[in-house]
Short mmCIF file of C-alpha atoms in Angstrom, two decimals:
data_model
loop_
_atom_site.label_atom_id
_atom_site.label_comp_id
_atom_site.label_asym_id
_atom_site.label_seq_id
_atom_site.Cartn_x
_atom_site.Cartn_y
_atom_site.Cartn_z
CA UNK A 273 0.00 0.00 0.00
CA UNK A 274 2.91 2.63 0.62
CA UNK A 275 3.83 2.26 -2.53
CA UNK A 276 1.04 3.34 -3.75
CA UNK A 277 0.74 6.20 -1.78
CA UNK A 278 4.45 7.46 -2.52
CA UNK A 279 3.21 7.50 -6.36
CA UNK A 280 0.08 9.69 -5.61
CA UNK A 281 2.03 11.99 -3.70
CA UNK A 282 4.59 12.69 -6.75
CA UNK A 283 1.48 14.00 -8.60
CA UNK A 284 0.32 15.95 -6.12
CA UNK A 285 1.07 19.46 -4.81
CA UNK A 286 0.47 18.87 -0.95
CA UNK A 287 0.78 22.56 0.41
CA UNK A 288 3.54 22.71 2.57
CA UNK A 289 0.28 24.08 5.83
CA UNK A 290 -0.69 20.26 5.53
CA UNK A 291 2.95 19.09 5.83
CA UNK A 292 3.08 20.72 9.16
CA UNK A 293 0.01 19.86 10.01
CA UNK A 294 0.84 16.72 9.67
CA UNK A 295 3.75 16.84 11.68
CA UNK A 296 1.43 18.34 14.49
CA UNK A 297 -1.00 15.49 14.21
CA UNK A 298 1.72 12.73 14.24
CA UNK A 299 2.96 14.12 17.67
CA UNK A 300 0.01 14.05 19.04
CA UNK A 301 -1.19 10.73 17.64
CA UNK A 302 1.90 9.17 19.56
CA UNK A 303 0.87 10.88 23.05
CA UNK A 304 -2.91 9.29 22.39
CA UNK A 305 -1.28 5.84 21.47
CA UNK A 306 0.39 6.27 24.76
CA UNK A 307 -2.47 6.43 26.40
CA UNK A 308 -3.77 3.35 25.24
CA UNK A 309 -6.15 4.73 22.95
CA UNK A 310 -7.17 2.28 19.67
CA UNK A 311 -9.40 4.69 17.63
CA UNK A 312 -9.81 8.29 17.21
CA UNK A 313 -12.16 10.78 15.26
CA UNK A 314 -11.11 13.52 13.44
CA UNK A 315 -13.31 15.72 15.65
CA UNK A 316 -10.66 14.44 18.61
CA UNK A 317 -7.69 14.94 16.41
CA UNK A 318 -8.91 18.72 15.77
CA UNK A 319 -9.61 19.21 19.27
CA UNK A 320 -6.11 18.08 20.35
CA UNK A 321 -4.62 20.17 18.31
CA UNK A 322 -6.28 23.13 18.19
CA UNK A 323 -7.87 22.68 14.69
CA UNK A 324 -11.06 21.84 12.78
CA UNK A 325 -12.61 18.65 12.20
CA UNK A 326 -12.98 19.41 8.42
CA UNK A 327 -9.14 20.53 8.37
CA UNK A 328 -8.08 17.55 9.89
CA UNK A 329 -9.87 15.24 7.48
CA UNK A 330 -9.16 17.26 4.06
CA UNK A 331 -5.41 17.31 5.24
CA UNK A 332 -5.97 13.36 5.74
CA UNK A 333 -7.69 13.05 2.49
CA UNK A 334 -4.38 14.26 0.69
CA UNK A 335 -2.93 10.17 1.38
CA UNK A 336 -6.17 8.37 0.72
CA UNK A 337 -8.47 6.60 2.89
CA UNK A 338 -7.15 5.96 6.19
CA UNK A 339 -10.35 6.24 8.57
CA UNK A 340 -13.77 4.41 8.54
CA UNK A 341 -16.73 6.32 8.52
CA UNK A 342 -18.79 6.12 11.84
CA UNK A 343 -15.78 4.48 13.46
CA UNK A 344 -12.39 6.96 12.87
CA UNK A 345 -9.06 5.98 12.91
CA UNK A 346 -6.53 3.22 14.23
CA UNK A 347 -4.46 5.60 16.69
CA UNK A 348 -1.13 3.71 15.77
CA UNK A 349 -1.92 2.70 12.02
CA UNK A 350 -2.52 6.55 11.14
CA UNK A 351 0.53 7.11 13.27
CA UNK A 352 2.66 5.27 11.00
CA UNK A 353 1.20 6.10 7.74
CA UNK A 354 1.80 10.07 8.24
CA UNK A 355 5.59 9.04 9.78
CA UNK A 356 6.17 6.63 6.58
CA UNK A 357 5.19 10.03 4.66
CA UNK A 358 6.98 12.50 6.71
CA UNK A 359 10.34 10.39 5.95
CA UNK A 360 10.24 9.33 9.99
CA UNK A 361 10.50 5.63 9.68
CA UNK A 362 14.56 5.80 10.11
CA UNK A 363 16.84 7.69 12.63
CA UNK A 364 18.42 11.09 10.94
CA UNK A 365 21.72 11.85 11.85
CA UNK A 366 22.13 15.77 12.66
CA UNK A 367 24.75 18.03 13.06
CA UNK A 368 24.29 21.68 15.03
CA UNK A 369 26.20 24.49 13.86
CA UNK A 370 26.71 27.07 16.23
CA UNK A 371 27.57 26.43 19.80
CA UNK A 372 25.86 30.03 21.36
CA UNK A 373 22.42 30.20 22.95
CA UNK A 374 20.36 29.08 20.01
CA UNK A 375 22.85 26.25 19.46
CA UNK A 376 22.70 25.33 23.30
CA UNK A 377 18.64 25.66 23.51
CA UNK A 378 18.62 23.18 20.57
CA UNK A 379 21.23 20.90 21.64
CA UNK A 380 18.77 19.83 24.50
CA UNK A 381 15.03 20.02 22.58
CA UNK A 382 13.59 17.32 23.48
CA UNK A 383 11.22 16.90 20.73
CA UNK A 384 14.70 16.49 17.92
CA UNK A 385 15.23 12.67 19.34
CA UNK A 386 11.91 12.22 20.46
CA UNK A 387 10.90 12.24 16.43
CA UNK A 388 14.24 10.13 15.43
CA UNK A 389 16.45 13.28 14.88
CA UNK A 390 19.93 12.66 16.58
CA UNK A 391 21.70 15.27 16.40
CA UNK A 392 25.64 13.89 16.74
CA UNK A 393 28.08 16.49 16.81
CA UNK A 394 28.25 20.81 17.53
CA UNK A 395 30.73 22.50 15.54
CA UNK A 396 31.79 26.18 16.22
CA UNK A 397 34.52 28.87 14.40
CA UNK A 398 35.98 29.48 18.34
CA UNK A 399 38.17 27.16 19.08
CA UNK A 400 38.06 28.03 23.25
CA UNK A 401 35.15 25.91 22.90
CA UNK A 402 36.23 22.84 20.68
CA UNK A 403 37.05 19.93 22.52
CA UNK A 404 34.04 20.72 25.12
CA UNK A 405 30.76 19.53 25.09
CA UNK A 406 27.36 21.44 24.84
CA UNK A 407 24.68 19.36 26.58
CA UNK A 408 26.75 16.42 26.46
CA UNK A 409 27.85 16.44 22.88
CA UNK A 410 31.34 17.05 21.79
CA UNK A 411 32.42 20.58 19.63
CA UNK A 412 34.27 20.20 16.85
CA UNK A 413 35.68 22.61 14.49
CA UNK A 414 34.57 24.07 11.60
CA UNK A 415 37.34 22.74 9.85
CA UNK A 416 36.58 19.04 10.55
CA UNK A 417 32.98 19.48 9.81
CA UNK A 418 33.02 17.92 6.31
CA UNK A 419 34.82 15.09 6.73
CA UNK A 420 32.63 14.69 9.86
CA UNK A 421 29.53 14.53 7.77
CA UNK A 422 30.91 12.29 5.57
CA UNK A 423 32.21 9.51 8.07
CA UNK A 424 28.93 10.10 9.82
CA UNK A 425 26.72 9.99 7.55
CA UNK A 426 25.26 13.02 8.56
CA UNK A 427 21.96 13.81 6.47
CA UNK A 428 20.88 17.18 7.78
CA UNK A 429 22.86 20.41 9.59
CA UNK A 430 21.62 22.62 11.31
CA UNK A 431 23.25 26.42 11.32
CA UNK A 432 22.44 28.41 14.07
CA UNK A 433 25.16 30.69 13.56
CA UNK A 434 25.37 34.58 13.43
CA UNK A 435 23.87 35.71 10.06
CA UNK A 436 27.31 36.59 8.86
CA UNK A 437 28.60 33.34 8.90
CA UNK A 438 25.67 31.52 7.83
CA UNK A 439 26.73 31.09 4.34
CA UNK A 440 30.18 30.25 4.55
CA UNK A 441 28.68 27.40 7.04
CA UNK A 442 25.87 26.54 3.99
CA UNK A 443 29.11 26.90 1.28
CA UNK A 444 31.37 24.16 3.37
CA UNK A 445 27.71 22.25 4.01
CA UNK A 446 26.92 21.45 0.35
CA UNK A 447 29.87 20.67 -0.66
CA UNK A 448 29.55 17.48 1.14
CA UNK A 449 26.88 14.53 0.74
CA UNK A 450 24.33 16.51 3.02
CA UNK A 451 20.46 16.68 2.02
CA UNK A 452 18.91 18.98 4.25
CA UNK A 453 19.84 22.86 6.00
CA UNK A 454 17.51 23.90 8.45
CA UNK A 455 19.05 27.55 8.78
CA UNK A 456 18.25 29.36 12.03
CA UNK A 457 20.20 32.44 10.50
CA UNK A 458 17.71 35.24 9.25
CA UNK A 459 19.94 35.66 6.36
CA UNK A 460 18.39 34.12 2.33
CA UNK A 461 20.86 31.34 2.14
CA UNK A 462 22.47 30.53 -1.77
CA UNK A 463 21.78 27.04 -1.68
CA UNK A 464 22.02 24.33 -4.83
CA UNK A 465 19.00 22.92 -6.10
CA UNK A 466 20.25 19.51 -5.06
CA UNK A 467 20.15 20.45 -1.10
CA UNK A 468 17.06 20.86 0.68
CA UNK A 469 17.04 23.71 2.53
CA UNK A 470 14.15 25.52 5.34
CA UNK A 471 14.46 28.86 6.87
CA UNK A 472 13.00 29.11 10.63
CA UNK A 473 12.52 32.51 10.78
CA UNK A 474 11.73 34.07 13.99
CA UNK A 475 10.90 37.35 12.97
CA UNK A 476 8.12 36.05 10.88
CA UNK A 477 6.31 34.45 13.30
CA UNK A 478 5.97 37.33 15.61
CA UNK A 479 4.75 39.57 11.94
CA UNK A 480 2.20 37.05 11.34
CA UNK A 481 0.68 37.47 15.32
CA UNK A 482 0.86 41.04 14.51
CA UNK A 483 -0.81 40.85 11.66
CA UNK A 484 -3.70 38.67 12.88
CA UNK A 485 -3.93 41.21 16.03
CA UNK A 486 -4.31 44.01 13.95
CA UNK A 487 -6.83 42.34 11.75
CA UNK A 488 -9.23 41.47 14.53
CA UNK B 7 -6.20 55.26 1.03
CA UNK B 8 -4.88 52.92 4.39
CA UNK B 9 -8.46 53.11 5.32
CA UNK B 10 -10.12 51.59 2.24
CA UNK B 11 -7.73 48.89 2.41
CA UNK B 12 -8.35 47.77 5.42
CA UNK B 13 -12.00 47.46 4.74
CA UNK B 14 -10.77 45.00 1.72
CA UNK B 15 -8.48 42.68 4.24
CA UNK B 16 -10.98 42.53 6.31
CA UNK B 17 -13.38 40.24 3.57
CA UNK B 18 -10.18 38.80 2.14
CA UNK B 19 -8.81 35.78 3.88
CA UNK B 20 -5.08 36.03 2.88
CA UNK B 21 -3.53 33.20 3.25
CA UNK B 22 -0.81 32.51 5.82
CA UNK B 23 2.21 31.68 4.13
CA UNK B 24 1.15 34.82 2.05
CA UNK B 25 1.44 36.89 4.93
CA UNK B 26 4.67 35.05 6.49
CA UNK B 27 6.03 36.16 2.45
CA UNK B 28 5.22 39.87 3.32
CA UNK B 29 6.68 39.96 6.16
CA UNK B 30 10.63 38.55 4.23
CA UNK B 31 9.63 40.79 1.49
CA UNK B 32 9.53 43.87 3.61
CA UNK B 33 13.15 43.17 5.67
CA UNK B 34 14.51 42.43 2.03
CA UNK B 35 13.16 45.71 0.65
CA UNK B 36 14.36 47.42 4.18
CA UNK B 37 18.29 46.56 3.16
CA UNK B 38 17.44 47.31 -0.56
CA UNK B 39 16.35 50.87 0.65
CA UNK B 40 19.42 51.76 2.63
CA UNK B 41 21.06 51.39 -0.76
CA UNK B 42 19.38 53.97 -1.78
CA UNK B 43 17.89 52.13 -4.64
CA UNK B 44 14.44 53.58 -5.77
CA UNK B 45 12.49 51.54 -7.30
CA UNK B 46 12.43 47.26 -7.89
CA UNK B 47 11.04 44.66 -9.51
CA UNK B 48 8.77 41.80 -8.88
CA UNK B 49 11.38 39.44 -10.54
CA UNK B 50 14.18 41.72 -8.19
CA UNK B 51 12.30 40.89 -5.34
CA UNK B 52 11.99 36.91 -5.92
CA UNK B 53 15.90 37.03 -6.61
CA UNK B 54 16.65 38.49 -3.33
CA UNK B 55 14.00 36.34 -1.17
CA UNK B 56 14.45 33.00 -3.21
CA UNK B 57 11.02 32.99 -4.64
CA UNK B 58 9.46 33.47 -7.64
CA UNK B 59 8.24 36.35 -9.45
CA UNK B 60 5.21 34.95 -10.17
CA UNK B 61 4.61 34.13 -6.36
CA UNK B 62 5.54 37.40 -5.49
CA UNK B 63 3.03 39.30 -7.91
CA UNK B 64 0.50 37.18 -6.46
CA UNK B 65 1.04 37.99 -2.83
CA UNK B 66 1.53 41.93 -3.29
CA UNK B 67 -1.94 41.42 -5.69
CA UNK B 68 -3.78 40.92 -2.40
CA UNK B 69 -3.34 44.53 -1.17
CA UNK B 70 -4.03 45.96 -4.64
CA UNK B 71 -1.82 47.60 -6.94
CA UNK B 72 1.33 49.07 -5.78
CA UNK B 73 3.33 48.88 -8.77
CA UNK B 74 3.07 50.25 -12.00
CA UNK B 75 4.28 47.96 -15.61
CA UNK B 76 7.55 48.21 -16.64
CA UNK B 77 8.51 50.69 -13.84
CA UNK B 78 8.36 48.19 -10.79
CA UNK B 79 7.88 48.86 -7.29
CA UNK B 80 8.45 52.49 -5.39
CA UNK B 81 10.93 50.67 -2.92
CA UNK B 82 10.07 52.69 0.56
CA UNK B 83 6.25 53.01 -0.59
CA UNK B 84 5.87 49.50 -0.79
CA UNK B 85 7.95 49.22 2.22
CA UNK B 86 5.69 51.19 4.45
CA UNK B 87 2.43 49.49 2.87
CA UNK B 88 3.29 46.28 3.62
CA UNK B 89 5.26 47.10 7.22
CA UNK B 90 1.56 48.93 7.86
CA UNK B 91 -0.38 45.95 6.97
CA UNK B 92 1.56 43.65 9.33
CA UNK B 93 1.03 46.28 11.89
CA UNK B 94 4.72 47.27 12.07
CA UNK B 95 3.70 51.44 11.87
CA UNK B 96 4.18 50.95 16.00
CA UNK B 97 6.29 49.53 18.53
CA UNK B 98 5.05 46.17 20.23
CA UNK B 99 6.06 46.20 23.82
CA UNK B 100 6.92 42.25 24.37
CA UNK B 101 7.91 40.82 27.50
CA UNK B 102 9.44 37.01 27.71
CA UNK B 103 9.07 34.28 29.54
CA UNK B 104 11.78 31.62 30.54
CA UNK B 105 15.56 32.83 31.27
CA UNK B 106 16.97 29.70 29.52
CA UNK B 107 18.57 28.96 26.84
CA UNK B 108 16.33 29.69 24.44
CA UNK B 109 15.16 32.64 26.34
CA UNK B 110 18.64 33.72 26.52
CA UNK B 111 19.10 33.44 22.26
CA UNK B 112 16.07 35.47 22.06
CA UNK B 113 16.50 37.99 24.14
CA UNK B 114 19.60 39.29 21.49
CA UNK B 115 18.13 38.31 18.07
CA UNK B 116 18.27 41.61 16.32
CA UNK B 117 15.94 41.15 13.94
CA UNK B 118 13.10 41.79 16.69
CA UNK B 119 14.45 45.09 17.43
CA UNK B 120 14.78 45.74 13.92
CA UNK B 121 11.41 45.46 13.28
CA UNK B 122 9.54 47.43 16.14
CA UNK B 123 9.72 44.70 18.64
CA UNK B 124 11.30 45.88 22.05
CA UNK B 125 11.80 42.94 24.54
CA UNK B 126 11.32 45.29 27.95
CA UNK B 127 11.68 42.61 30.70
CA UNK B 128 12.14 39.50 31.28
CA UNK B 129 10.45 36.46 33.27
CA UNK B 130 11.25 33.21 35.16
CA UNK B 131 10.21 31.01 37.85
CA UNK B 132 13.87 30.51 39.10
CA UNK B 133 14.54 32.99 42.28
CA UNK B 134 18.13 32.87 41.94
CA UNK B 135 18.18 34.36 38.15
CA UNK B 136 15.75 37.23 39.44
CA UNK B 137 17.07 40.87 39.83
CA UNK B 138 19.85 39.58 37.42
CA UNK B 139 20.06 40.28 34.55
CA UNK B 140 19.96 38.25 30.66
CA UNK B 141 21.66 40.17 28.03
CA UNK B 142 21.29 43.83 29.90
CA UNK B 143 17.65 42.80 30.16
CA UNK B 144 16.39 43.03 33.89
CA UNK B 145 14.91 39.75 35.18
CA UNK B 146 11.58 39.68 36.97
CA UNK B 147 9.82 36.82 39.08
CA UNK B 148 7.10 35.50 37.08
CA UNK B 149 4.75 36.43 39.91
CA UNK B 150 5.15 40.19 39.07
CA UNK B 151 4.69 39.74 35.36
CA UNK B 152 0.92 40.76 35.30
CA UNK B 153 1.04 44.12 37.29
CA UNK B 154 4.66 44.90 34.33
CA UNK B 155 2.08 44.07 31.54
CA UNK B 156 -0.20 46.29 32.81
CA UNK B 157 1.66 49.01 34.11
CA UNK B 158 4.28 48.94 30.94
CA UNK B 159 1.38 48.46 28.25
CA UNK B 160 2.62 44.80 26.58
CA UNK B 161 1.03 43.79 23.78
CA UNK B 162 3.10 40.16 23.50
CA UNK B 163 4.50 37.76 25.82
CA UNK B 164 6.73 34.99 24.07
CA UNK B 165 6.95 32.17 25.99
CA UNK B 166 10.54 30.44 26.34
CA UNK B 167 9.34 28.39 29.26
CA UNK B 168 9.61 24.09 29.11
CA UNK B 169 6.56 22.91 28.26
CA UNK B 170 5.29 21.66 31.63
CA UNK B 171 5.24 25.10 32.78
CA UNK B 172 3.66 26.70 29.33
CA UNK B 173 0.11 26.80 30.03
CA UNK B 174 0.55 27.96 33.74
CA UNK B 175 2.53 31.18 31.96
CA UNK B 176 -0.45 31.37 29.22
CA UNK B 177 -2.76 31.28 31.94
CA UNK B 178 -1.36 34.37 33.77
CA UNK B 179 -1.19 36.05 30.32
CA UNK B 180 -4.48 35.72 29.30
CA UNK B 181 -5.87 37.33 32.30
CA UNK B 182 -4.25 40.65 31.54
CA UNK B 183 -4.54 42.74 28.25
CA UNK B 184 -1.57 40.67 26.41
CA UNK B 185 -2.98 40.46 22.71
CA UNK B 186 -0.79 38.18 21.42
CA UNK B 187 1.14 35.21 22.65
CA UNK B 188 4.15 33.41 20.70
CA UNK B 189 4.47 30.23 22.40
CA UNK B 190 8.21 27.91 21.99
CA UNK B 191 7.00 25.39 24.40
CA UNK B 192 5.99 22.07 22.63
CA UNK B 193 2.67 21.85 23.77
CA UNK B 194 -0.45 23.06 22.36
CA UNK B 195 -1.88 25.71 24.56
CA UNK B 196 -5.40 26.25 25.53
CA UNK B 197 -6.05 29.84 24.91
CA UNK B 198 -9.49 32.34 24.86
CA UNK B 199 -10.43 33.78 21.50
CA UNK B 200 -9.48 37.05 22.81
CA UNK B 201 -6.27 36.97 22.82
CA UNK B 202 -3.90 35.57 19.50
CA UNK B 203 -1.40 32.86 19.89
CA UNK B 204 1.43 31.35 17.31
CA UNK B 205 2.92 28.15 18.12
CA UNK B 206 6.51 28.24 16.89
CA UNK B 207 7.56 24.41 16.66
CA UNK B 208 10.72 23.52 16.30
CA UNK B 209 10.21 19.97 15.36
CA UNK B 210 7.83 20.80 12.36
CA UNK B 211 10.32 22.43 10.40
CA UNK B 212 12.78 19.30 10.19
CA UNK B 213 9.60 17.51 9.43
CA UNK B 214 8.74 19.85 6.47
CA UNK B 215 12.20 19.11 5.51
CA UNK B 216 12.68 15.55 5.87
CA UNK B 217 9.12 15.27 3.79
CA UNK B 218 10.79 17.65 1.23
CA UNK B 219 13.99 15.49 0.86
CA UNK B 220 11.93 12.01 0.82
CA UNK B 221 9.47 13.84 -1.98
CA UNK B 222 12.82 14.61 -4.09
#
């Protein structure tokens, strides 16, 4: 059946709201399996997480037919279907750029190993701090990052440097066998086509609560 | 002509990531401005955020027509529409909550400042980090934060806090005239209408990525 579904989703433009969603749903699906829970609604799925029934199920509807109709959904089955298709069904190595405060809050976020991200090794340009560890992992530096990645197999780095440095960090980054950047740096990053790349952007978030105050 | 604008947003549901876009557009065309360059186009404007013209066109359509064909964009008049639409014409007093990490990286990203947003104090549960101070911000016990939002007129709280303690912070907040509440804690909060909240999760974005890679 996965099969399957990987082919529909090539044809389809799943807006990237529903990928999140998504994300937010599988979380929560895995505190309810917890619990001992077998089936859910989508009413219950909205409700724990502060959504709408008919969200839930159109965002569902994207993957094909998961529920039943008068009887919902099998906690751990949809679980595992939205993991298969968020690409959570292996381990992700992870390395941190940036050893500072943003580096240090997410060295210890829970929620990174919870959801199979390990993040293995911090790198940072000041060597006073290579050869310590932040939260337990070990600093390397800069220098030894690529040939870190690739003994590592490192799939994804994270760069939560100072926006000047960001794309010197991306530059050394791609050059390597590395798939994703998630760049905490509110800088526009040059990356190749062949490197995923996301942009948490802080700044944003707090313009798009503005916004939505202003508009009430 | 602000006025009669307004009025249109107000039938117009504008889609998030539309508004998230306006928000990069507008610190892009900030550094373009203090080039002194006058005037831009659509196709500038996707260069310098990594979109597309056609994207951007469609986003700035929303608001109606600020450019004019084959001339482009006035640089600071589109500036100042869009910065007005987001509600950035003002300050935001903003307090936070949680002297952690995390709290800590905040508390000296620049882009906030940048953009209106003045961090004025500080919160946390721990006694020993209060009258201290986190990056030449003064600390406060989280038992006097609802008297400093009212007495020092916030408009945000952004909560830093681990997610145990999240809603207990909400709580506090919602009881005073906060307006808007961007929560870091990994937990969905329950909040009144009243008052607007943005959940900034971490874990979604490597999600979004991971899905992006896997999709490639």
């Amino acid at each position: 059946m996965l099969k399957g579904v990987v082919v529909i989703l090539k044809e389809l433009k799943i807006p990237e709201a529903t990928v999140s969603r998504l994300s937010v749903y599988s979380r929560y699906l895995t505190e309810v399996a917890k619990q001992e829970i077998v089936s859910i609604s989508s009413g219950e799925i909205a409700e724990g997480v502060g959504g709408t029934p008919a969200q839930v199920r159109k965002d569902l509807a994207y993957f094909g037919e998961f529920g039943t109709r008068g009887v919902g959904y099998n906690v751990k089955q949809l679980n595992q279907e939205i993991m298969s298709i968020l690409g959570l069904t292996k381990c992700w190595n992870v390395i941190l750029i940036g050893a500072g405060n943003l580096g240090s809050a997410l060295s210890q976020y829970r929620g990174f190993r919870e959801r199979g991200f390990q993040i293995i090794g911090v790198f940072d340009n000041d060597l006073n701090k290579v050869g310590l560890k932040l939260n337990g992992l070990p600093i390397y530096a800069v220098t030894q990052m690529a040939d870190f990645v690739e003994k590592n197999d490192v799939s994804i780095g994270i760069i939560a440097v100072p926006a000047e440095y960001a794309q010197d960090i991306a530059d050394i980054l791609v050059e390597t066998n590395i798939r994703g950047i998630l760049n905490f740096a509110p800088v526009v990053l040059t990356i190749p086509e062949e490197v995923e790349v996301r942009n948490v952007d802080l700044t944003v978030n707090l313009e798009v609560l503005t916004y939505n105050i202003e508009r009430r």
